C-alpha positions as semicolon CSV with decimal commas, in nm:
position;residue;x (nm);y (nm);z (nm)
1;M;-2,895;1,313;-0,795
2;S;-2,549;1,177;-0,879
3;R;-2,686;1,019;-1,197
4;L;-2,843;1,350;-1,298
5;L;-2,515;1,533;-1,238
6;E;-2,333;1,278;-1,454
7;L;-2,580;1,338;-1,735
8;L;-2,551;1,714;-1,706
9;F;-2,176;1,721;-1,644
10;P;-2,023;1,402;-1,791
11;P;-1,659;1,329;-1,703
12;R;-1,414;1,483;-1,946
13;C;-1,063;1,395;-2,060
14;V;-0,809;1,617;-1,881
15;L;-0,626;1,664;-2,212
16;C;-0,884;1,713;-2,488
17;R;-1,207;1,755;-2,288
18;G;-1,363;1,464;-2,475
19;T;-1,591;1,226;-2,288
20;V;-1,438;0,944;-2,089
21;A;-1,565;0,638;-1,907
22;E;-1,660;0,673;-1,543
23;G;-1,354;0,690;-1,322
24;E;-1,118;0,759;-1,613
25;Q;-0,915;1,077;-1,660
26;I;-0,783;1,030;-2,014
27;C;-0,991;0,933;-2,317
28;E;-0,904;0,639;-2,541
29;V;-0,786;0,867;-2,825
30;C;-0,539;1,058;-2,605
31;A;-0,424;0,736;-2,434
32;A;-0,347;0,580;-2,773
33;E;-0,163;0,894;-2,886
34;I;0,051;0,890;-2,572
35;Q;0,147;0,527;-2,629
36;T;0,253;0,589;-2,991
37;Q;0,410;0,934;-2,971
38;Y;0,559;0,955;-2,622
39;A;0,682;0,604;-2,549
40;M;1,047;0,570;-2,444
41;R;1,238;0,353;-2,690
42;K;1,545;0,286;-2,479
43;G;1,643;0,245;-2,117
44;I;1,792;0,510;-1,892
45;A;2,094;0,510;-1,662
46;V;2,067;0,620;-1,299
47;A;2,380;0,614;-1,086
48;G;2,354;0,367;-0,799
49;C;2,078;0,163;-0,965
50;S;2,135;-0,176;-1,120
51;D;1,872;-0,102;-1,386
52;S;1,614;0,166;-1,455
53;F;1,336;0,254;-1,694
54;S;1,064;0,511;-1,770
55;P;0,783;0,411;-2,005
56;L;0,704;0,766;-2,122
57;Q;0,871;1,090;-2,227
58;Y;0,793;1,391;-2,012
59;K;0,668;1,626;-2,281
60;G;0,353;1,717;-2,471
61;K;0,041;1,543;-2,346
62;V;0,231;1,342;-2,085
63;R;0,362;1,660;-1,923
64;R;0,018;1,824;-1,942
65;A;-0,147;1,519;-1,786
66;L;0,092;1,514;-1,489
67;L;0,076;1,889;-1,431
68;T;-0,305;1,880;-1,449
69;C;-0,301;1,598;-1,195
70;K;-0,070;1,780;-0,953
71;H;-0,211;2,131;-0,975
72;G;-0,570;2,031;-1,047
73;Q;-0,572;1,780;-0,759
74;K;-0,690;1,496;-0,984
75;N;-0,570;1,190;-0,797
76;G;-0,751;0,967;-1,048
77;M;-0,443;1,002;-1,265
78;G;-0,275;0,771;-1,017
79;E;-0,464;0,477;-1,161
80;W;-0,361;0,559;-1,517
81;G;0,003;0,619;-1,424
82;S;0,018;0,301;-1,217
83;A;-0,112;0,101;-1,512
84;Q;0,165;0,239;-1,735
85;I;0,436;0,150;-1,482
86;T;0,290;-0,193;-1,406
87;A;0,279;-0,279;-1,776
88;C;0,640;-0,176;-1,840
89;L;0,764;-0,365;-1,534
90;A;0,633;-0,694;-1,672
91;A;0,949;-0,711;-1,885
92;F;1,181;-0,642;-1,590
93;V;1,041;-0,807;-1,277
94;P;1,141;-1,165;-1,375
95;D;1,507;-1,058;-1,397
96;W;1,507;-0,808;-1,113
97;K;1,341;-1,047;-0,866
98;P;1,247;-0,760;-0,629
99;D;1,165;-0,809;-0,261
100;C;0,981;-0,482;-0,207
101;V;0,876;-0,150;-0,356
102;T;0,941;0,198;-0,219
103;Y;0,914;0,554;-0,344
104;I;1,090;0,889;-0,332
105;P;0,917;1,080;-0,051
106;T;0,771;1,427;-0,026
107;T;0,700;1,642;0,278
108;L;0,388;1,592;0,490
109;P;0,263;1,950;0,425
110;H;0,302;1,891;0,051
111;W;0,104;1,567;0,077
112;W;-0,170;1,736;0,280
113;K;-0,196;2,027;0,036
114;R;-0,286;1,800;-0,257
115;G;-0,446;1,520;-0,061
116;F;-0,241;1,257;-0,243
117;Y;0,111;1,185;-0,367
118;L;0,159;1,020;-0,705
119;P;0,481;0,820;-0,639
120;A;0,319;0,667;-0,329
121;I;0,007;0,575;-0,529
122;F;0,224;0,424;-0,802
123;A;0,428;0,225;-0,550
124;R;0,125;0,083;-0,369
125;K;-0,047;-0,019;-0,693
126;V;0,267;-0,177;-0,838
127;A;0,342;-0,363;-0,515
128;A;-0,013;-0,496;-0,495
129;H;-0,006;-0,610;-0,858
130;Y;0,316;-0,809;-0,814
131;G;0,243;-0,933;-0,463
132;L;0,522;-0,732;-0,302
133;A;0,543;-0,521;0,011
134;C;0,526;-0,143;-0,030
135;V;0,768;-0,003;0,228
136;P;0,814;0,370;0,305
137;T;1,190;0,366;0,349
138;L;1,292;0,732;0,326
139;R;1,180;1,067;0,455
140;R;1,228;1,419;0,327
141;K;1,325;1,725;0,526
142;W;1,011;1,931;0,587
143;F;1,137;2,263;0,458
144;A;1,388;2,145;0,199
145;K;1,437;2,352;-0,114
146;S;1,250;2,223;-0,418
147;Q;1,460;2,054;-0,684
148;L;1,267;2,258;-0,942
149;R;1,441;2,571;-0,813
150;M;1,789;2,433;-0,872
151;R;1,949;2,569;-1,190
152;S;2,209;2,300;-1,254
153;T;2,264;1,928;-1,208
154;Q;2,535;2,002;-0,952
155;E;2,295;2,215;-0,747
156;R;2,031;1,940;-0,765
157;Q;2,280;1,678;-0,648
158;E;2,396;1,892;-0,358
159;N;2,041;1,977;-0,255
160;A;1,928;1,613;-0,277
161;R;2,213;1,498;-0,052
162;H;2,083;1,720;0,227
163;T;1,712;1,661;0,167
164;Y;1,649;1,286;0,207
165;F;1,713;1,062;0,507
166;P;1,650;0,697;0,606
167;R;1,342;0,617;0,813
168;K;1,423;0,469;1,149
169;G;1,373;0,098;1,202
170;I;1,384;-0,002;0,833
171;D;1,619;-0,292;0,759
172;L;1,685;-0,357;0,390
173;T;1,974;-0,598;0,440
174;G;2,004;-0,815;0,131
175;K;1,682;-0,677;-0,022
176;R;1,629;-0,603;-0,390
177;V;1,430;-0,281;-0,401
178;I;1,227;-0,105;-0,671
179;L;1,240;0,273;-0,620
180;I;0,954;0,466;-0,783
181;D;0,904;0,834;-0,874
182;D;0,674;1,023;-1,109
183;V;0,929;1,212;-1,323
184;L;1,304;1,168;-1,371
185;T;1,477;1,494;-1,464
186;T;1,853;1,498;-1,405
187;G;1,858;1,187;-1,186
188;A;2,004;1,373;-0,886
189;T;1,717;1,282;-0,652
190;A;1,704;0,919;-0,765
191;R;2,081;0,892;-0,724
192;A;2,074;1,032;-0,370
193;C;1,786;0,805;-0,266
194;A;1,946;0,498;-0,422
195;A;2,264;0,568;-0,226
196;L;2,064;0,586;0,098
197;L;1,888;0,257;0,022
198;H;2,226;0,091;-0,027
199;E;2,344;0,238;0,304
200;M;2,035;0,082;0,463
201;G;2,149;-0,259;0,338
202;A;1,978;-0,296;0,000
203;A;2,162;-0,544;-0,220
204;E;2,027;-0,388;-0,539
205;V;1,813;-0,088;-0,630
206;F;1,605;-0,064;-0,947
207;F;1,454;0,269;-1,048
208;V;1,127;0,333;-1,232
209;S;0,951;0,662;-1,305
210;L;0,638;0,721;-1,509
211;A;0,818;0,971;-1,733
212;K;1,167;1,090;-1,822
213;A;1,237;1,457;-1,899
């Protein structure tokens, strides 16, 4: 039955609706276009982080792919996004010498609503690839205001300071930590989370997101 369904309704690219290989979300043509047209050509600066990078620009097909993933509940995009981050980190990991990987958290209701959370998927895949521990280090207030509703960088920074908190029992003393998110916008959230990781003892924090707005 499953084979018949595949023949009748073959998997389609989330961007162009072209056919894709089993388990894939983006076709080879769109993937190649993203690599050539939306690649970041320079690093980014995030306050509180020793170094940071995003492999892609958050616009065009990259933006559409992430929004389709989030609102269309297509967790298969996690594999594609993880591959992009893992590839870009190959140039940084030898110098960063990280001890563990963590991610910017969301609320439990938000996680349940979609059934997955991209930054957590990215962090687990990256950690597994490089033989590192993936450690949930932070938590987010359940009913915090969304950063998307904040109109200015100052509002985002103020909201972020009151939204994220350390998890109990996590000791990062002397650790070099990679902090992962899906999209970097103003950097307010990453800055607030990096500050918390330092307060928890982290010697250095390195930030990576799949895309930069």
